[in-house]
Coordinates of C-alpha atoms in Angstrom, one line a residue:
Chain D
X17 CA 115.8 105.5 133.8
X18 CA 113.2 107.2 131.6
X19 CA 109.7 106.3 130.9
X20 CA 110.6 105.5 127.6
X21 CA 113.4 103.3 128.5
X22 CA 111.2 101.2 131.1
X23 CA 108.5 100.7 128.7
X24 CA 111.1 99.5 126.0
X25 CA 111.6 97.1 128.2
X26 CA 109.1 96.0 130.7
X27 CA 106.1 96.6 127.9
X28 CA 105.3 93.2 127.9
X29 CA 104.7 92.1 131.6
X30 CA 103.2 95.1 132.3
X31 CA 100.7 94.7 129.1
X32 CA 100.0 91.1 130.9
X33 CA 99.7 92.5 134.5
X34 CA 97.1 94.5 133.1
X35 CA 95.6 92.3 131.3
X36 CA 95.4 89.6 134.0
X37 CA 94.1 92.2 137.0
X38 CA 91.6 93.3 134.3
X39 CA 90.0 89.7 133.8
X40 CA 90.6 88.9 137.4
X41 CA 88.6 91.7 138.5
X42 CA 85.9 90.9 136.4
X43 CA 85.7 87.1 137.5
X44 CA 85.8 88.3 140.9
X45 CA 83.2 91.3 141.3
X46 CA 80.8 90.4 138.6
X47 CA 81.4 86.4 138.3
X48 CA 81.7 86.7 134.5
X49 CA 83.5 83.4 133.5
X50 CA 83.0 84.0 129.9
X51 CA 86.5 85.0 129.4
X52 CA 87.7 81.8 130.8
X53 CA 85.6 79.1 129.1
X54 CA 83.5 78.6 126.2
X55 CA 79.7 77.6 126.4
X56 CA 80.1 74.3 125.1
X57 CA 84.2 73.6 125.6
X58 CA 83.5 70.9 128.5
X59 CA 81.2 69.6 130.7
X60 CA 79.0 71.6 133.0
X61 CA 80.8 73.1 136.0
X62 CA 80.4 71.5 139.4
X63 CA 80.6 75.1 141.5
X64 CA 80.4 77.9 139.1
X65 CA 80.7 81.0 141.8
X66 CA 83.4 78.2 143.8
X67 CA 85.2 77.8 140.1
X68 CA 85.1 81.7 139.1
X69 CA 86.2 82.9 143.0
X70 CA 89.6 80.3 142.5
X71 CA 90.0 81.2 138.7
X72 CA 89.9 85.2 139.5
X73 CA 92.4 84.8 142.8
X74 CA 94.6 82.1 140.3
X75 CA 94.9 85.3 137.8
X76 CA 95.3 87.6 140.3
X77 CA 98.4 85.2 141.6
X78 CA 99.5 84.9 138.0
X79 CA 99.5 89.0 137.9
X80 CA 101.7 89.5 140.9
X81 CA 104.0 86.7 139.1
X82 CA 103.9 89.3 136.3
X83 CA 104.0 92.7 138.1
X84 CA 107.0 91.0 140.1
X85 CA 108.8 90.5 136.8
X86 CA 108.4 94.3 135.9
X87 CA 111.8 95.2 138.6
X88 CA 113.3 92.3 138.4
X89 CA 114.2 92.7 134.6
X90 CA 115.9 95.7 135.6
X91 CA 118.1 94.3 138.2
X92 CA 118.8 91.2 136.9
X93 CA 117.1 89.2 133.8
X94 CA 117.5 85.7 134.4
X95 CA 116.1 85.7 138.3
X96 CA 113.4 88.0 136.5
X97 CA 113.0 84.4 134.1
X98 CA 113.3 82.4 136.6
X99 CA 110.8 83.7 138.7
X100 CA 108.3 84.1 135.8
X101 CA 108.9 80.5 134.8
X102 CA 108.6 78.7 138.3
X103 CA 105.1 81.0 139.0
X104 CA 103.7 80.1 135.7
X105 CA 104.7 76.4 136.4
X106 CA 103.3 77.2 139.8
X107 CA 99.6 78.9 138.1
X108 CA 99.6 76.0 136.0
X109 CA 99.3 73.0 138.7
X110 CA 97.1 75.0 140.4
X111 CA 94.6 76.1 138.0
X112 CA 94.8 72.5 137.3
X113 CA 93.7 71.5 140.8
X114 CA 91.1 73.7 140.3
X115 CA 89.6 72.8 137.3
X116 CA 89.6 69.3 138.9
X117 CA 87.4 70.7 142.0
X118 CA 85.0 73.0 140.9
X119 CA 85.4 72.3 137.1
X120 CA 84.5 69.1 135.6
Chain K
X8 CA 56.7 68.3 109.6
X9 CA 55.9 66.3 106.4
X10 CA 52.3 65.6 106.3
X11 CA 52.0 61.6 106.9
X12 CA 49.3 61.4 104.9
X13 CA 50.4 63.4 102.0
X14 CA 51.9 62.0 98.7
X15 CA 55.5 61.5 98.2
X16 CA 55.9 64.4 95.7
X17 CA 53.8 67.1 97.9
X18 CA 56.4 66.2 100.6
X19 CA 59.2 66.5 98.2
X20 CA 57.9 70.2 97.4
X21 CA 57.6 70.7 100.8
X22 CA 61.0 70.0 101.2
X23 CA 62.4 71.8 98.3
X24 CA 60.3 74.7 99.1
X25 CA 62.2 74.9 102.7
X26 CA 65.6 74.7 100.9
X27 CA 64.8 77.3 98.6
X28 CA 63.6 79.7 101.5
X29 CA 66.9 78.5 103.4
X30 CA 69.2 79.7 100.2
X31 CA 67.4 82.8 99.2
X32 CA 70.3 85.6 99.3
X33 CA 69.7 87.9 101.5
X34 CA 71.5 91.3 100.6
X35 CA 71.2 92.8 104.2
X36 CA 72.7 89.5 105.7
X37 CA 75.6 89.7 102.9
X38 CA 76.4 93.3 103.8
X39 CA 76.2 93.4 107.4
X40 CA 78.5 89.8 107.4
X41 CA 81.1 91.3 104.8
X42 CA 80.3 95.2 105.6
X43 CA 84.1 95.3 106.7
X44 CA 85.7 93.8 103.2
X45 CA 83.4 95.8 100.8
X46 CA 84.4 99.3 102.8
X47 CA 87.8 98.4 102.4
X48 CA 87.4 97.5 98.7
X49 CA 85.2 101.1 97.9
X50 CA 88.1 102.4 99.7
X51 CA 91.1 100.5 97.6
X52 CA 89.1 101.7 94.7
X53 CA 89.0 105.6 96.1
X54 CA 93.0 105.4 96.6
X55 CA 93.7 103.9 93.2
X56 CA 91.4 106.7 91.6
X57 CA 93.1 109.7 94.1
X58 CA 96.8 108.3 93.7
X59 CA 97.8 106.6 90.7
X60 CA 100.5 105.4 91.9
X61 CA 98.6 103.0 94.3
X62 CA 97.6 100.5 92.0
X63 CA 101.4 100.0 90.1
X64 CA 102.9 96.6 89.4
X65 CA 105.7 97.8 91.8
X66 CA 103.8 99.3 94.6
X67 CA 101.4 95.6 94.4
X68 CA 104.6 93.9 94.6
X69 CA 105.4 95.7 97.9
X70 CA 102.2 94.9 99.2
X71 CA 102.5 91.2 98.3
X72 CA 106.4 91.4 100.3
X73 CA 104.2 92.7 102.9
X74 CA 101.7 90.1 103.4
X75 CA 104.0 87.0 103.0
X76 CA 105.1 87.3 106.8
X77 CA 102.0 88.0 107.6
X78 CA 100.5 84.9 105.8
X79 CA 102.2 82.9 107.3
X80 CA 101.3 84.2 110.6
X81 CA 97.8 84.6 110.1
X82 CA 98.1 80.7 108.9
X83 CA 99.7 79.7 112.1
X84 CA 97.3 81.6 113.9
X85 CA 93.7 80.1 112.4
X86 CA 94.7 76.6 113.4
X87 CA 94.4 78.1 117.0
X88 CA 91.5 80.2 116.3
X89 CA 89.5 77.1 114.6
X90 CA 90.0 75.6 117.8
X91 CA 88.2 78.5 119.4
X92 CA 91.4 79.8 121.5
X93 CA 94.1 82.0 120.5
X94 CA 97.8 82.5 120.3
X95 CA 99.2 85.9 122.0
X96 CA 102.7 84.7 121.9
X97 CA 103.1 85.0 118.1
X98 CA 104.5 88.1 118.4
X99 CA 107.5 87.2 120.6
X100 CA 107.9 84.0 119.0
X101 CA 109.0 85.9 115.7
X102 CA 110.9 87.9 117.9
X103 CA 112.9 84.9 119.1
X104 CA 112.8 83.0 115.6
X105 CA 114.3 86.4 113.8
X106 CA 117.1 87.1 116.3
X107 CA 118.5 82.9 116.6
X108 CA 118.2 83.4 113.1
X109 CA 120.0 86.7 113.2
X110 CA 122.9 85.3 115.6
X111 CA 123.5 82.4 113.2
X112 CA 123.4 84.2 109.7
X113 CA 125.9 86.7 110.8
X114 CA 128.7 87.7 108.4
X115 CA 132.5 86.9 109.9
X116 CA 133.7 90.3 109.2
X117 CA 130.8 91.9 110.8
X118 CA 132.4 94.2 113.6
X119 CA 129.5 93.2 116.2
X120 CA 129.1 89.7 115.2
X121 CA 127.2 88.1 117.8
X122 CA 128.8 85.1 118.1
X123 CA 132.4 85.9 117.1
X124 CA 133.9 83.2 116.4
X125 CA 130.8 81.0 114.8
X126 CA 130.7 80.7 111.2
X127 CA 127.5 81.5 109.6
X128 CA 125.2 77.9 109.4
X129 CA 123.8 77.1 106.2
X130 CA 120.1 79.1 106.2
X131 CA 118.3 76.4 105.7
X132 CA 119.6 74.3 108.7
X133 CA 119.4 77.8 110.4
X134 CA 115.8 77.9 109.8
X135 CA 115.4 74.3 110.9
X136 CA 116.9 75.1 114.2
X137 CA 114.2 78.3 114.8
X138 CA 111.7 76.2 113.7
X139 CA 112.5 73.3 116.2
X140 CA 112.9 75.7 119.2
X141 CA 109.7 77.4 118.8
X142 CA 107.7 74.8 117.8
X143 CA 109.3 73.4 121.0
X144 CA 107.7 76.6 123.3
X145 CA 104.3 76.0 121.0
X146 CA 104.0 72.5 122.4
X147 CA 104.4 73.6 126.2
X148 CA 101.8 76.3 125.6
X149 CA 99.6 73.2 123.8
X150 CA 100.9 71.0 126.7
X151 CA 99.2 73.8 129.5
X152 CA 96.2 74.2 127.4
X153 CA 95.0 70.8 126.8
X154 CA 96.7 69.0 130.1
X155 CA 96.6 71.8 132.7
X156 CA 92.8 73.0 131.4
X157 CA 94.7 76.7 131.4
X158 CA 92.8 78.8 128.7
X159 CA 94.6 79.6 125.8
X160 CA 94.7 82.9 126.4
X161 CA 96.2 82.7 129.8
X162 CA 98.8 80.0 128.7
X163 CA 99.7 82.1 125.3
X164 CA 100.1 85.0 127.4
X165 CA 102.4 83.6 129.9
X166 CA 104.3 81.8 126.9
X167 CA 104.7 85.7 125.4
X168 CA 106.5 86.4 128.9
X169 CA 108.5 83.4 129.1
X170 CA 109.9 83.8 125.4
X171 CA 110.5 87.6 125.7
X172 CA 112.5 87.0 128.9
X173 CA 114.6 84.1 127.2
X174 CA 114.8 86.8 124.5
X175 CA 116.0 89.4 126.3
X176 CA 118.8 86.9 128.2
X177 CA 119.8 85.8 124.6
X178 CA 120.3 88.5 122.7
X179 CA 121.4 91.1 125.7
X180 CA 118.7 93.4 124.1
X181 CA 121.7 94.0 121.4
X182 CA 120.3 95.0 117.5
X183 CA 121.4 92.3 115.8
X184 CA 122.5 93.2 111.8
X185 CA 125.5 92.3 109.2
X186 CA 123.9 89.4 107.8
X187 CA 125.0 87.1 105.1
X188 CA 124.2 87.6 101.5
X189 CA 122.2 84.4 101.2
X190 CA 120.2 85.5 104.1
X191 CA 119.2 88.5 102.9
X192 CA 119.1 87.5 98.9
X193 CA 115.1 86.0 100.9
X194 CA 114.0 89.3 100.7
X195 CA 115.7 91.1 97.3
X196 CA 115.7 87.3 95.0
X197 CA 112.8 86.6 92.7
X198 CA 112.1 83.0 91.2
X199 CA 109.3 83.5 88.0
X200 CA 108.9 87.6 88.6
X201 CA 108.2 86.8 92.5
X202 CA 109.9 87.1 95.6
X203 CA 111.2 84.3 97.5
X204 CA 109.4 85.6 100.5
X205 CA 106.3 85.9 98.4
X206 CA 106.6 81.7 97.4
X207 CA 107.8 80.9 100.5
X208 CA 104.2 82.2 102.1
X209 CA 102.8 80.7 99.2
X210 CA 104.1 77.3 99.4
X211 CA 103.3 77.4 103.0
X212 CA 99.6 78.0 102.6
X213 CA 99.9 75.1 100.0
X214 CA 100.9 72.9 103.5
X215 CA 98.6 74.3 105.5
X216 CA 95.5 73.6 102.9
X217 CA 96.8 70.4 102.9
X218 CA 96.9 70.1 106.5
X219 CA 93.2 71.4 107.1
X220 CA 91.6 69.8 104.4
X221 CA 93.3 66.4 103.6
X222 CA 94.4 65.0 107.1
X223 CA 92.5 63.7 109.6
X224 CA 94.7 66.4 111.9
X225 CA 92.8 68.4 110.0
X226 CA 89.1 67.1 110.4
X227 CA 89.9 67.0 114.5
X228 CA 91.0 70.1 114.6
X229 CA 87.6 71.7 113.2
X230 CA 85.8 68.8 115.4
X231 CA 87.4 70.4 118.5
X232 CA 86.4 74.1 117.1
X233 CA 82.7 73.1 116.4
X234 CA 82.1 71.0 119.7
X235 CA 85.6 69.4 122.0
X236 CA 82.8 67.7 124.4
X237 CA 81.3 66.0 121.4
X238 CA 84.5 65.8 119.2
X239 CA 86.3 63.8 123.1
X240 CA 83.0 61.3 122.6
X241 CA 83.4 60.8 119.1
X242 CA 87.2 59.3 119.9
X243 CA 89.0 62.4 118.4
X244 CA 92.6 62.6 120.4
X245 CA 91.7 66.3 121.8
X246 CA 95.0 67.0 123.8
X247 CA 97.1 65.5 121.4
X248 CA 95.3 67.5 119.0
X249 CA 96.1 70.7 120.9
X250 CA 99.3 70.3 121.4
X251 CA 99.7 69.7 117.6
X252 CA 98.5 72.4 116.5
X253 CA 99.9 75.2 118.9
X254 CA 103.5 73.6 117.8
X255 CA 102.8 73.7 114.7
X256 CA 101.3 77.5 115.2
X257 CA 104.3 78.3 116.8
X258 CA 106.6 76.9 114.0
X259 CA 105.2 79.1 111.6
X260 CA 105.8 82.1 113.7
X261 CA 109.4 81.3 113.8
X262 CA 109.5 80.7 109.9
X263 CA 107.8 84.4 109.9
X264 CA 110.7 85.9 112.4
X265 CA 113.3 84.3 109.8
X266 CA 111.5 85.9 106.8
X267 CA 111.0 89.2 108.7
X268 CA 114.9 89.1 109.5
X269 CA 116.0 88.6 106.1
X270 CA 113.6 91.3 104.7
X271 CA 114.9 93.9 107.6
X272 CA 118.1 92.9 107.2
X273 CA 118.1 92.6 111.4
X274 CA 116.4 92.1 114.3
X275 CA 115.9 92.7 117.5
X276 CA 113.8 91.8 120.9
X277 CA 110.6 93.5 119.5
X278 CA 110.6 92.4 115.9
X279 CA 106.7 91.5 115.7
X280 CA 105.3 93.1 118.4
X281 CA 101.3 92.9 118.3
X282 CA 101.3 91.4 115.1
X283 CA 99.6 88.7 116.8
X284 CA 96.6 91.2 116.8
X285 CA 96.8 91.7 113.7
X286 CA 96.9 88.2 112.4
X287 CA 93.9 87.7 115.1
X288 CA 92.3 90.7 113.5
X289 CA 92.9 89.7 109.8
X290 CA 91.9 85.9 110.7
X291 CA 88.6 87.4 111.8
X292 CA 88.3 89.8 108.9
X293 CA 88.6 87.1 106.7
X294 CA 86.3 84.9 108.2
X295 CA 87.7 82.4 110.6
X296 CA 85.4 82.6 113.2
X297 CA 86.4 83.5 116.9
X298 CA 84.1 81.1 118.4
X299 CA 85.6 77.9 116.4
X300 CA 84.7 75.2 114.1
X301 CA 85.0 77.6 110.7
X302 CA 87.7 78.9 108.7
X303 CA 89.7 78.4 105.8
X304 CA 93.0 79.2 104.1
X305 CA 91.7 81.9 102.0
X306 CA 89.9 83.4 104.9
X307 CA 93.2 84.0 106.3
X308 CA 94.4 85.1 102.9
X309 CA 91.9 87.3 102.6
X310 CA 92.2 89.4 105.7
X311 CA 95.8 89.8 105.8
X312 CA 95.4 91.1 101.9
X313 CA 92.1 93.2 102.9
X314 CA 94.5 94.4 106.4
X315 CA 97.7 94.9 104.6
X316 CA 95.7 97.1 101.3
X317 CA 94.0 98.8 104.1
X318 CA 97.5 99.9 105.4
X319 CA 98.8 100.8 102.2
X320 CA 95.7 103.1 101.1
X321 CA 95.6 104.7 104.4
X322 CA 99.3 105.6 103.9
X323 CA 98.7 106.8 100.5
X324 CA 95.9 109.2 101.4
X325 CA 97.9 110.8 104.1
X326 CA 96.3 109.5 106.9
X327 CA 98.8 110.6 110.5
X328 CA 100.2 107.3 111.6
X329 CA 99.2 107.6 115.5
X330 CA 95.4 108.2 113.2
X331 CA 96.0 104.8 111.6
X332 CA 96.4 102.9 114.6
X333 CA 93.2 103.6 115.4
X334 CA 91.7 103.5 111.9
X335 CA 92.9 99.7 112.5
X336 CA 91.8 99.2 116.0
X337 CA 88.1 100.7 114.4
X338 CA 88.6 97.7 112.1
X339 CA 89.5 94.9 114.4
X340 CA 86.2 96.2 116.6
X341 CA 83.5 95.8 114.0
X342 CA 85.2 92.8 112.6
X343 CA 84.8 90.5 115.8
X344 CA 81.6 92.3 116.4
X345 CA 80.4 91.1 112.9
X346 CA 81.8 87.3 113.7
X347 CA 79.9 87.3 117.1
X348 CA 76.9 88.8 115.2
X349 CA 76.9 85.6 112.9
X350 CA 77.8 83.1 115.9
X351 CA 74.8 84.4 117.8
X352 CA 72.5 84.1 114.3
X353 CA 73.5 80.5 113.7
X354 CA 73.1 79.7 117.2

């Protein structure tokens, strides 16, 4: 399996694991929830540090969904789907318990 | 700020005066907030001096072909971007319209037919069938955005994985190819000296004009851009909204993966990869703003033709294509620097 040959492949998840560890890190270190909402998109947030410590730990969960996918593709592509599918149902429930907590 | 005392008419000069003031042109605003279209127009006008062949009817024709996949996608796109979010699944959503397409458009004597034993479907009840089933992974993405509170970027994102994966299963990461004539008559027909691709983008932004400027879809949809806290008050149906207009998005994205098919003549699992950043980029060039609430259908015109000339006149002065990449990436920086530059003025 060559490099070219697993990026062929696996380019996207591993573009999103990136990208998701990327924002995550920056929600969690610095706090910066700028990437996740917009100044005036809803009403005021009840916890903001509460809200951005769940949102960066819910993208970091949402990352392993994705680096998890990276393998799996390679041994078999519908568990790779399935497992992608059932952890973004998963993030989404979640993130949606947690919008309802520290969020609005 | 009127004087309470003062006549009628001094306050009416008053008043006039500020207006005036308000509409003098300003030609370092106008630079700075177009700086990116007038540099690519002085350098449209340097490659059509340096290389004559630039500005032919033949070589503007293949620049139109260009940009009528990417109208449409850009088109699709600004509905999300009015709404102040985004859509990174474009990309494999064209993927998956162009290869369903490709699977049912495939010729019977075709040695790798897909589906071997399938006669091609008619193309237009082809195209309704791409359209249905990714206007169908639009609405989940709408359904997490406006239901679950996920950002759009998140839920777009995780849509892009979802949709490659059922991609990938689908097609067993095969080229697809040996298309029907009718398919790929799309891409080589002309109706009134144009292409078929060229009137079906053109028709499209016809519907979408419509859409953003005659429906009350529309008016939400700019109420939820401008202010979704106020626009919720004001009785607009937000999530419903949302949902709308991501499926709608992602419809268009499979009516771009058809065209792209038919103009290719195949397609594969990364047919329109990143041209969701390019649509983002050439929205934002054009001026649908990133931070919602403004944008038009010629904005989006605009910046795919301004990204798409830009593409061309690097090509024709020689520029290395790794070189152009960045050339582009250069572009898409200042352009959303610009637009945040403008947000932060009106603010």
């Amino acid at each position: 399996m060559t490099a070219e040959n697993v990026l062929s492949t696996a380019l996207i998840p591993l573009l999103m694991t990136g990208a998701l560890v990327y924002f995550a890190v920056r929600i969690l270190v610095f706090g910066d929830i700028s990437s996740i909402r917009r100044e005036n998109s809803r009403k005021k947030l009840k916890d903001e540090k509460s809200y951005a410590q769940a949102a960066g730990r819910l993208m970091l969960f949402l990352a392993c969904v994705s680096g998890l996918m990276i393998p799996l593709i390679f041994v078999n592509v519908y568990v790779a789907l399935g497992e992608a599918v059932l952890g973004i149902a998963i993030f989404g429930v979640l993130w949606r318990r947690m919008d309802s907590r520290y969020g609005e | 700020m009127f004087r309470r005392g003062g006549s009628r008419r001094a306050n009416r000069r008053m008043e006039d005066n500020i207006i005036m003031k308000a509409k003098k042109f300003n030609l370092k605003d106008f630079l700075i907030n177009n700086g990116v279209i007038i540099i690519m127009i002085i350098l449209v006008i340097y490659t059509g001096i340096s290389s004559p062949n630039f500005l032919k009817p033949t070589n503007l024709m293949n620049i139109l072909l260009n940009m009528s996949s990417r109208l449409v996608i850009a088109l699709g796109i600004a509905g999300c971007i009015i709404t102040a979010g985004c859509d990174l699944s474009a990309g494999r959503m064209i993927g998956l319209g162009g290869c369903i397409a490709g699977t049912l458009l495939q010729r019977m004597d075709y040695s790798k037919k897909f589906f071997p034993d399938m006669k091609p479907w008619n193309i237009f009840l082809a195209l309704l069938v791409v359209m249905l089933i990714c206007g169908l992974f639009g609405a989940i993405s709408g359904l997490f955005i406006a239901y679950l509170h996920v950002p759009p970027f998140i839920s777009t994102m995780a849509m892009m994985e979802i949709v490659y994966g059922i991609n990938l299963i689908y097609t067993n990461a095969t080229p697809l190819g040996g298309y029907v004539e009718s398919y790929t008559n799309l891409a080589t027909g002309r109706f009134l000296g144009l292409n078929y691709l060229i009137w079906i983008a053109l028709i499209m932004a016809a519907i979408t004009w419509f859409i953003f400027n005659m429906t009350r879809h529309g008016k939400y949809m700019y109420a939820i851009g401008a202010n979704p806290q106020a626009a919720e008050v004001a009785g607009v149906p937000v999530k419903t909204t949302l949902v709308l207009i991501y499926m709608k998005a992602a419809m268009f994205y499979g009516l771009a993966g058809f065209m792209l098919g038919a103009k290719a003549a195949g397609a594969s699992v990364n047919l329109g990869l990143s041209y969701e950043m390019e649509a983002i980029a050439a929205c934002t060039i054009g001026g649908v703003s990133v931070s919602g609430g403004r944008g038009k259908v010629s904005s989006a015109f605009i910046g795919v033709a301004v990204f798409e000339l830009l593409k061309m006149a690097l090509q024709f002065l020689g520029v290395n294509a790794n070189a152009q990449y960045i050339a582009l990436g250069v572009i898409i920086f200042i352009a959303i620097s610009l637009d945040i530059r403008k947000y932060i003025a009106r603010k």
